[in-house]
Short mmCIF file of C-alpha atoms and ligand atoms in Angstrom, two decimals:
data_model
loop_
_atom_site.label_atom_id
_atom_site.label_comp_id
_atom_site.label_asym_id
_atom_site.label_seq_id
_atom_site.Cartn_x
_atom_site.Cartn_y
_atom_site.Cartn_z
CA MET A 1 101.56 59.64 117.08
CA ILE A 2 98.94 57.90 115.00
CA TRP A 3 100.45 58.59 111.58
CA PRO A 4 103.19 55.96 111.62
CA ALA A 5 100.67 53.28 112.55
CA VAL A 6 98.39 54.37 109.71
CA ALA A 7 101.32 54.40 107.30
CA TRP A 8 102.35 50.96 108.41
CA ALA A 9 98.83 49.65 108.08
CA SER A 10 98.54 50.96 104.54
CA MET A 11 101.78 49.22 103.62
CA ALA A 12 100.83 45.88 105.16
CA ARG A 13 100.01 43.16 102.68
CA PRO A 14 96.23 42.89 102.29
CA SER A 15 94.65 39.58 103.23
CA GLU A 16 93.02 39.10 99.80
CA PRO A 17 95.63 40.29 97.30
CA ILE A 18 94.76 37.88 94.47
CA LEU A 19 92.55 38.85 91.55
CA HIS A 20 91.22 36.62 88.83
CA VAL A 21 90.01 38.73 85.92
CA ASP A 22 88.13 37.12 83.08
CA LEU A 23 86.71 38.81 79.98
CA ASP A 24 83.04 37.97 79.46
CA ALA A 25 82.29 35.76 76.42
CA PHE A 26 85.48 37.13 74.93
CA TYR A 27 85.40 35.97 71.30
CA ALA A 28 81.69 36.66 70.97
CA SER A 29 82.12 40.07 72.60
CA VAL A 30 84.87 41.00 70.12
CA GLU A 31 82.58 39.97 67.27
CA VAL A 32 79.97 42.36 68.65
CA LEU A 33 82.62 45.12 68.76
CA LYS A 34 83.41 44.43 65.12
CA ASP A 35 79.74 44.49 64.16
CA PRO A 36 77.61 46.43 66.66
CA SER A 37 74.42 45.25 64.94
CA LEU A 38 75.07 41.91 66.70
CA ARG A 39 74.60 43.43 70.14
CA GLY A 40 71.91 41.69 72.14
CA LYS A 41 71.82 38.73 69.76
CA PRO A 42 72.80 35.08 70.27
CA VAL A 43 76.31 35.20 68.79
CA ILE A 44 78.14 31.88 68.61
CA VAL A 45 81.79 31.73 67.56
CA GLY A 46 83.01 28.47 66.04
CA GLY A 47 80.92 25.57 64.93
CA THR A 48 80.33 27.04 61.48
CA GLY A 49 81.06 23.65 59.92
CA SER A 50 79.03 20.54 60.65
CA ARG A 51 81.69 18.95 62.84
CA GLY A 52 83.06 21.96 64.68
CA VAL A 53 82.66 22.96 68.29
CA VAL A 54 81.57 26.21 69.86
CA THR A 55 84.51 28.26 71.11
CA SER A 56 82.53 31.16 72.58
CA ALA A 57 78.89 32.11 73.00
CA SER A 58 77.30 35.42 73.94
CA TYR A 59 75.14 35.41 77.06
CA GLU A 60 72.06 35.63 74.85
CA ALA A 61 73.08 32.31 73.27
CA ARG A 62 73.97 30.83 76.65
CA ARG A 63 70.39 31.35 77.76
CA SER A 64 69.49 28.68 75.23
CA GLY A 65 71.95 26.32 76.86
CA VAL A 66 74.81 26.83 74.41
CA HIS A 67 78.29 26.86 75.90
CA SER A 68 81.85 26.61 74.68
CA ALA A 69 83.24 23.19 73.72
CA MET A 70 79.73 22.09 72.71
CA PRO A 71 79.48 20.32 69.31
CA SER A 72 77.97 22.71 66.79
CA VAL A 73 75.28 20.22 65.82
CA ARG A 74 73.91 20.34 69.33
CA ALA A 75 74.31 24.13 69.53
CA ARG A 76 72.26 24.56 66.35
CA ARG A 77 69.55 22.36 67.77
CA LEU A 78 69.42 24.30 71.04
CA CYS A 79 69.66 27.73 69.42
CA PRO A 80 68.38 27.66 65.84
CA GLU A 81 68.30 31.46 65.71
CA GLY A 82 71.99 31.62 66.70
CA ILE A 83 74.39 33.64 64.57
CA PHE A 84 77.36 31.35 63.94
CA LEU A 85 80.65 33.06 63.03
CA PRO A 86 84.12 31.71 62.21
CA PRO A 87 86.77 32.70 64.76
CA ASP A 88 88.92 35.76 63.98
CA PHE A 89 92.01 35.08 66.07
CA GLU A 90 93.85 38.15 64.79
CA ALA A 91 91.14 40.39 66.26
CA TYR A 92 91.11 38.41 69.52
CA ARG A 93 94.87 38.77 69.83
CA VAL A 94 94.71 42.53 69.32
CA HIS A 95 92.08 42.86 72.06
CA SER A 96 93.93 40.43 74.31
CA ASN A 97 97.04 42.60 74.03
CA ARG A 98 95.01 45.63 75.11
CA PHE A 99 93.65 43.61 78.03
CA ARG A 100 97.21 42.74 79.05
CA GLU A 101 98.30 46.39 78.81
CA VAL A 102 95.45 47.46 81.07
CA MET A 103 96.33 44.85 83.70
CA LEU A 104 100.03 45.69 83.57
CA SER A 105 99.18 49.34 84.20
CA PHE A 106 98.08 48.24 87.68
CA THR A 107 100.77 45.71 88.59
CA PRO A 108 103.63 43.83 86.93
CA LEU A 109 102.48 40.66 88.73
CA VAL A 110 100.17 39.37 86.02
CA GLU A 111 100.00 35.66 85.21
CA PRO A 112 98.11 35.15 81.97
CA ILE A 113 96.02 31.97 81.81
CA SER A 114 94.76 32.44 78.28
CA LEU A 115 93.90 35.28 75.90
CA ASP A 116 91.03 36.42 78.10
CA GLU A 117 91.87 35.68 81.71
CA ALA A 118 94.67 36.21 84.18
CA PHE A 119 95.63 36.06 87.80
CA LEU A 120 97.07 39.19 89.38
CA ASP A 121 98.71 39.88 92.70
CA VAL A 122 97.81 43.45 93.63
CA GLY A 123 99.22 43.29 97.15
CA GLY A 124 101.86 45.85 96.16
CA ALA A 125 99.47 48.15 94.31
CA THR A 126 97.36 49.28 97.26
CA ARG A 127 99.17 52.56 97.84
CA LEU A 128 98.46 53.67 94.29
CA PHE A 129 95.05 52.13 93.72
CA GLY A 130 93.56 51.24 97.09
CA GLU A 131 92.50 47.95 98.61
CA PRO A 132 92.35 44.95 96.25
CA ARG A 133 88.58 45.24 95.94
CA GLU A 134 88.99 48.85 94.80
CA VAL A 135 91.77 47.83 92.44
CA ALA A 136 89.46 45.25 90.92
CA GLY A 137 86.72 47.87 90.44
CA LYS A 138 89.10 50.33 88.82
CA MET A 139 90.52 47.59 86.65
CA ARG A 140 87.07 46.56 85.45
CA ASP A 141 86.37 50.16 84.41
CA ALA A 142 89.75 50.39 82.69
CA VAL A 143 89.22 47.10 80.85
CA LEU A 144 85.82 48.23 79.57
CA GLU A 145 87.31 51.51 78.43
CA GLY A 146 90.52 50.07 76.97
CA VAL A 147 89.25 46.81 75.48
CA GLY A 148 85.55 47.55 74.97
CA VAL A 149 84.53 44.28 76.65
CA THR A 150 83.13 43.72 80.11
CA CYS A 151 84.98 41.46 82.50
CA SER A 152 84.36 39.77 85.80
CA ALA A 153 86.75 39.84 88.72
CA GLY A 154 87.17 37.64 91.75
CA VAL A 155 89.10 38.98 94.74
CA ALA A 156 90.36 36.47 97.28
CA SER A 157 93.31 35.26 99.28
CA THR A 158 94.10 32.40 96.86
CA LYS A 159 94.02 31.87 93.12
CA PHE A 160 91.60 28.98 93.48
CA VAL A 161 88.99 31.00 95.35
CA ALA A 162 89.55 34.08 93.17
CA LYS A 163 88.83 32.04 90.04
CA LEU A 164 85.69 30.51 91.52
CA ALA A 165 84.61 33.98 92.61
CA SER A 166 84.96 35.50 89.14
CA ALA A 167 83.03 32.57 87.63
CA HIS A 168 80.36 33.03 90.29
CA CYS A 169 79.72 36.70 89.47
CA LYS A 170 79.75 36.50 85.67
CA PRO A 171 78.97 38.42 83.58
CA ASP A 172 80.15 41.93 84.36
CA GLY A 173 80.54 41.25 88.07
CA LEU A 174 82.88 41.74 90.99
CA LEU A 175 83.01 39.38 93.92
CA HIS A 176 85.25 39.85 96.92
CA VAL A 177 85.57 36.79 99.15
CA PRO A 178 87.22 37.78 102.45
CA ALA A 179 89.67 35.15 103.66
CA THR A 180 87.55 34.61 106.76
CA GLN A 181 84.51 33.82 104.60
CA ALA A 182 86.18 31.56 102.03
CA ILE A 183 84.82 28.35 103.57
CA GLY A 184 81.35 29.83 103.73
CA PHE A 185 81.63 30.78 100.06
CA LEU A 186 82.88 27.37 98.96
CA GLU A 187 80.54 25.12 100.95
CA PRO A 188 77.26 25.79 99.11
CA LEU A 189 78.84 25.64 95.65
CA PRO A 190 77.83 22.59 93.62
CA VAL A 191 80.52 19.98 93.94
CA GLY A 192 80.85 19.98 90.17
CA ARG A 193 82.19 23.52 90.33
CA LEU A 194 84.91 22.45 92.73
CA SER A 195 85.80 19.17 91.07
CA ARG A 196 85.78 20.16 87.41
CA HIS A 197 89.53 20.44 87.50
CA LEU A 198 89.89 17.12 89.31
CA THR A 199 87.55 15.45 86.82
CA GLN A 200 89.68 16.71 83.95
CA LEU A 201 92.82 15.45 85.61
CA ALA A 202 91.18 12.07 86.16
CA HIS A 203 90.57 11.92 82.42
CA GLY A 204 94.13 12.88 81.66
CA LEU A 205 93.11 16.37 80.50
CA ASP A 206 95.47 19.09 81.62
CA GLU A 207 96.17 22.04 79.38
CA ARG A 208 98.55 23.76 81.73
CA GLU A 209 101.68 24.70 79.83
CA VAL A 210 105.22 24.64 81.07
CA ILE A 211 106.07 28.27 81.82
CA PRO A 212 109.80 28.81 81.37
CA TYR A 213 111.86 31.04 83.58
CA GLU A 214 111.81 34.51 82.13
CA ALA A 215 115.27 35.81 81.40
CA PRO A 216 116.04 39.09 83.12
CA LYS A 217 116.80 41.99 80.78
CA SER A 218 119.96 42.85 82.63
CA ILE A 219 121.98 42.23 85.75
CA GLY A 220 123.80 45.15 87.26
CA HIS A 221 125.35 46.52 90.35
CA GLU A 222 126.10 50.09 91.36
CA GLU A 223 127.44 51.88 94.36
CA THR A 224 127.22 55.41 95.65
CA PHE A 225 130.39 56.33 97.52
CA ASP A 226 130.66 57.96 100.90
CA ARG A 227 133.06 60.44 99.36
CA ASP A 228 133.65 61.37 95.72
CA LEU A 229 136.41 59.37 94.06
CA ASP A 230 138.97 61.29 92.00
CA ASP A 231 141.79 58.80 91.69
CA ASP A 232 141.70 56.77 88.47
CA GLY A 233 143.35 53.80 90.13
CA GLU A 234 140.77 53.78 92.87
CA ILE A 235 137.93 54.21 90.38
CA LEU A 236 139.19 51.32 88.26
CA ARG A 237 139.49 49.20 91.35
CA GLU A 238 135.82 49.91 92.17
CA LEU A 239 134.91 48.96 88.61
CA LEU A 240 136.77 45.69 89.10
CA HIS A 241 134.83 45.07 92.29
CA LEU A 242 131.49 45.88 90.63
CA SER A 243 132.35 43.74 87.59
CA GLY A 244 133.13 40.85 89.90
CA ARG A 245 129.80 41.22 91.69
CA VAL A 246 127.88 41.32 88.42
CA ALA A 247 129.78 38.32 87.04
CA ALA A 248 129.08 36.32 90.19
CA ARG A 249 125.36 37.05 89.76
CA LEU A 250 125.53 36.01 86.10
CA ARG A 251 127.17 32.72 87.03
CA GLU A 252 124.75 32.11 89.85
CA ASP A 253 121.73 32.72 87.62
CA GLY A 254 123.23 30.87 84.66
CA TYR A 255 123.61 33.70 82.14
CA ARG A 256 126.30 35.20 80.00
CA ALA A 257 126.19 38.78 78.77
CA HIS A 258 126.95 40.31 75.39
CA THR A 259 126.76 43.93 76.45
CA VAL A 260 128.52 45.81 79.23
CA THR A 261 127.30 49.23 80.33
CA LEU A 262 129.27 51.62 82.49
CA LYS A 263 127.41 54.21 84.52
CA ALA A 264 129.27 57.05 86.16
CA ARG A 265 127.59 59.84 88.08
CA LEU A 266 129.81 62.84 88.61
CA ALA A 267 129.93 65.00 91.71
CA ASN A 268 127.74 67.56 89.93
CA PHE A 269 125.14 64.80 89.34
CA THR A 270 125.77 64.55 85.61
CA THR A 271 125.31 60.89 84.73
CA LEU A 272 127.35 59.34 81.94
CA THR A 273 126.54 55.91 80.51
CA ARG A 274 128.53 54.06 77.88
CA SER A 275 127.89 50.59 76.46
CA ARG A 276 129.78 48.13 74.38
CA THR A 277 128.70 44.82 72.93
CA VAL A 278 131.24 42.06 72.65
CA ARG A 279 131.13 39.11 70.27
CA ASP A 280 131.50 36.34 72.83
CA PRO A 281 129.06 36.50 75.75
CA THR A 282 130.77 36.26 79.12
CA ASP A 283 130.13 35.66 82.79
CA VAL A 284 133.68 36.45 83.85
CA GLY A 285 134.41 39.51 85.96
CA ALA A 286 137.75 40.09 84.28
CA ASP A 287 135.99 40.31 80.90
CA LEU A 288 133.34 42.70 82.17
CA TYR A 289 136.03 44.77 83.86
CA GLN A 290 138.11 44.91 80.69
CA VAL A 291 135.20 46.55 78.85
CA ALA A 292 134.02 48.72 81.76
CA GLY A 293 137.57 49.97 82.34
CA GLU A 294 138.04 50.86 78.69
CA LEU A 295 134.69 52.64 78.61
CA TYR A 296 135.73 54.59 81.69
CA ARG A 297 139.07 55.63 80.24
CA ALA A 298 137.32 56.78 77.04
CA LEU A 299 135.03 59.16 78.95
CA PRO A 300 135.56 62.79 77.96
CA GLY A 301 137.32 65.26 80.25
CA THR A 302 139.81 64.86 83.03
CA GLY A 303 139.88 65.49 86.75
CA ARG A 304 136.55 63.82 87.22
CA ARG A 305 135.08 63.39 90.65
CA ILE A 306 132.86 60.34 90.78
CA ARG A 307 129.89 60.03 93.06
CA LEU A 308 128.45 56.76 91.78
CA LEU A 309 129.67 53.92 89.61
CA GLY A 310 127.67 51.12 88.07
CA VAL A 311 128.36 48.13 85.87
CA GLN A 312 125.50 46.46 84.06
CA ALA A 313 125.44 43.32 81.94
CA SER A 314 122.71 42.93 79.32
CA GLY A 315 122.08 41.04 76.12
CA LEU A 316 121.85 37.97 78.30
CA VAL A 317 121.96 34.44 76.96
CA ARG A 318 121.64 31.19 78.86
CA ALA A 319 125.06 29.88 79.80
CA GLY A 320 125.77 26.88 77.62
CA ALA A 321 127.30 23.58 78.46
CA GLU A 322 130.75 23.11 79.82
CA GLN A 323 132.39 23.19 76.40
CA LEU A 324 132.80 26.93 76.67
CA ALA A 325 134.49 26.48 80.00
CA LEU A 326 136.89 24.03 78.38
CA LEU A 327 137.71 26.54 75.68
CA ARG A 328 138.47 29.03 78.40
CA ALA A 329 140.40 26.64 80.58
CA GLY A 330 143.22 28.31 82.38
CA ARG A 331 141.71 31.76 82.11
CA TRP A 332 140.25 33.94 84.78
CA ASP A 333 136.92 32.20 84.90
CA ASP A 334 138.57 29.23 86.58
CA VAL A 335 139.80 31.55 89.29
CA GLU A 336 136.43 33.23 89.66
CA ARG A 337 134.54 29.95 89.80
CA THR A 338 136.92 28.80 92.49
CA LEU A 339 136.23 32.01 94.40
CA ASP A 340 132.50 31.32 93.99
CA ARG A 341 132.95 27.96 95.66
CA ILE A 342 135.03 29.39 98.49
CA GLU A 343 132.46 32.15 99.08
CA ARG A 344 129.60 29.66 99.06
CA ARG A 345 131.38 27.66 101.70
CA PHE A 346 132.89 30.38 103.89
CA GLY A 347 130.73 33.42 103.19
CA ARG A 348 130.98 36.49 101.03
CA GLY A 349 134.31 38.26 101.01
CA SER A 350 136.11 35.23 102.48
CA ALA A 351 138.37 35.23 99.43
CA THR A 352 139.02 37.93 96.89
CA GLN A 353 141.61 39.23 94.47
CA ALA A 354 144.61 40.78 96.21
CA THR A 355 143.93 43.96 94.28
CA LEU A 356 140.65 44.40 96.09
CA LEU A 357 141.99 43.64 99.54
CA ASP A 358 142.44 47.21 100.70
CA ARG A 359 139.45 48.90 99.16
CA ASP A 360 139.12 51.55 101.81
CA ARG A 361 135.79 53.00 100.80
CA GLY A 362 133.83 52.70 104.00
CA ARG A 363 135.69 49.53 104.89
CA PRO A 364 138.67 49.11 107.13
CA ARG A 365 141.82 48.60 105.15
CA SER A 366 142.98 45.06 105.22
CA PRO A 367 145.50 44.98 108.08
CA ALA A 368 147.78 42.73 106.06
CA ALA A 369 147.78 44.96 103.01
CA ALA A 370 148.28 48.04 105.14
CA ARG A 371 151.26 46.47 106.81
CA ASP A 372 152.86 44.90 103.78
CA PRO A 373 152.61 46.94 100.57
CA THR A 374 153.87 44.02 98.51
CA LEU A 375 150.48 42.34 99.02
CA ASP A 376 148.97 45.10 96.91
CA PRO A 377 150.24 44.52 93.37
CA GLY A 378 150.96 48.18 92.74
CA PHE A 379 147.59 48.80 91.16
CA ARG A 380 146.67 51.90 93.10
CA GLY A 381 147.26 55.04 91.14
CA SER A 382 148.76 53.30 88.13
CA GLY A 383 145.55 53.46 86.12
CA GLU A 384 146.43 50.05 84.73
CA PRO A 385 144.06 47.13 84.85
CA PRO A 386 144.87 44.85 87.73
CA TYR A 387 144.70 41.75 85.57
CA ASN A 388 147.54 40.50 83.40
CA ARG A 389 145.70 38.34 80.96
MG1 MG B 1 86.45 34.49 79.63
#
């Protein structure tokens, strides 16, 4: 049986999953796209005034010693035949967006560094596109086709080495540095190449921005049942359970939701989804359940048999300060936050609403609830929400 081993090997994370992709002389290259008569000429973007600096130079201009961040006075002296152009940031942004689209068509793990360069982790893209080195080759083709500009790509086990590799093979190059050869690649490089970043830090120069946490679009939970559910009470109880799970995630991640979506897949695989947006965003299971339950009851038809239920919260906003909690004091969120604390201390399911105690879907009924029906507050089969608010 060799196939499973091959399958496993193809799924294993490659040892050099990191790409650094950098468009070549980006601004100058876009200027050439705008005016093809500039191709092959020393194009210099920026520095059109007497006190400006060069922001980008074509490789023809670089041969004269011109590089970005150089004062224009010096650039003019080094390259008197240079064609100096004012920057056209609108055009650069359009092309940068295309660049981003191309990269995202390979992997969602793209970390932009600036308009024209990015780190990518293609460790999860190998099944679709091949080994990272192949991914880099395909990406370079796709960038040239989609953006019209050549790029250089470094492939390595770390961002640091990948970035040095792409710089090393510019322009229009591809350099793969196997993890085992990283030291051999680094050692002969001029120390300036390695310490440029350190030099900048030593001079207090550090343009790295603070990258905020990206808010998720939605937080949801769904379950497919071992057997189809046809009892409204039981279905509502599952919605309560799902709403509680979603709310706990919202609280844990620090979000409140404006919109609740119910998803119900029927036994015949028809899937129904219904959404409602509420005025006050919430992270309380009872609130989510209130909406999800109403959406469920408003579904058309009767005698439904439910195969899957889902509750999703979207329209997320960052949970504010405690003032909202004060406004809500005494409501269900106090109870749910207390349950959060108990679960954090004693594990999931260590405390729950009595209503959910004897959910029997794939779980043993709670012995206590089975023995003493008064522990179950008569929710089953009533079709009424289990909360009295
Ligand atoms: Mg670049």
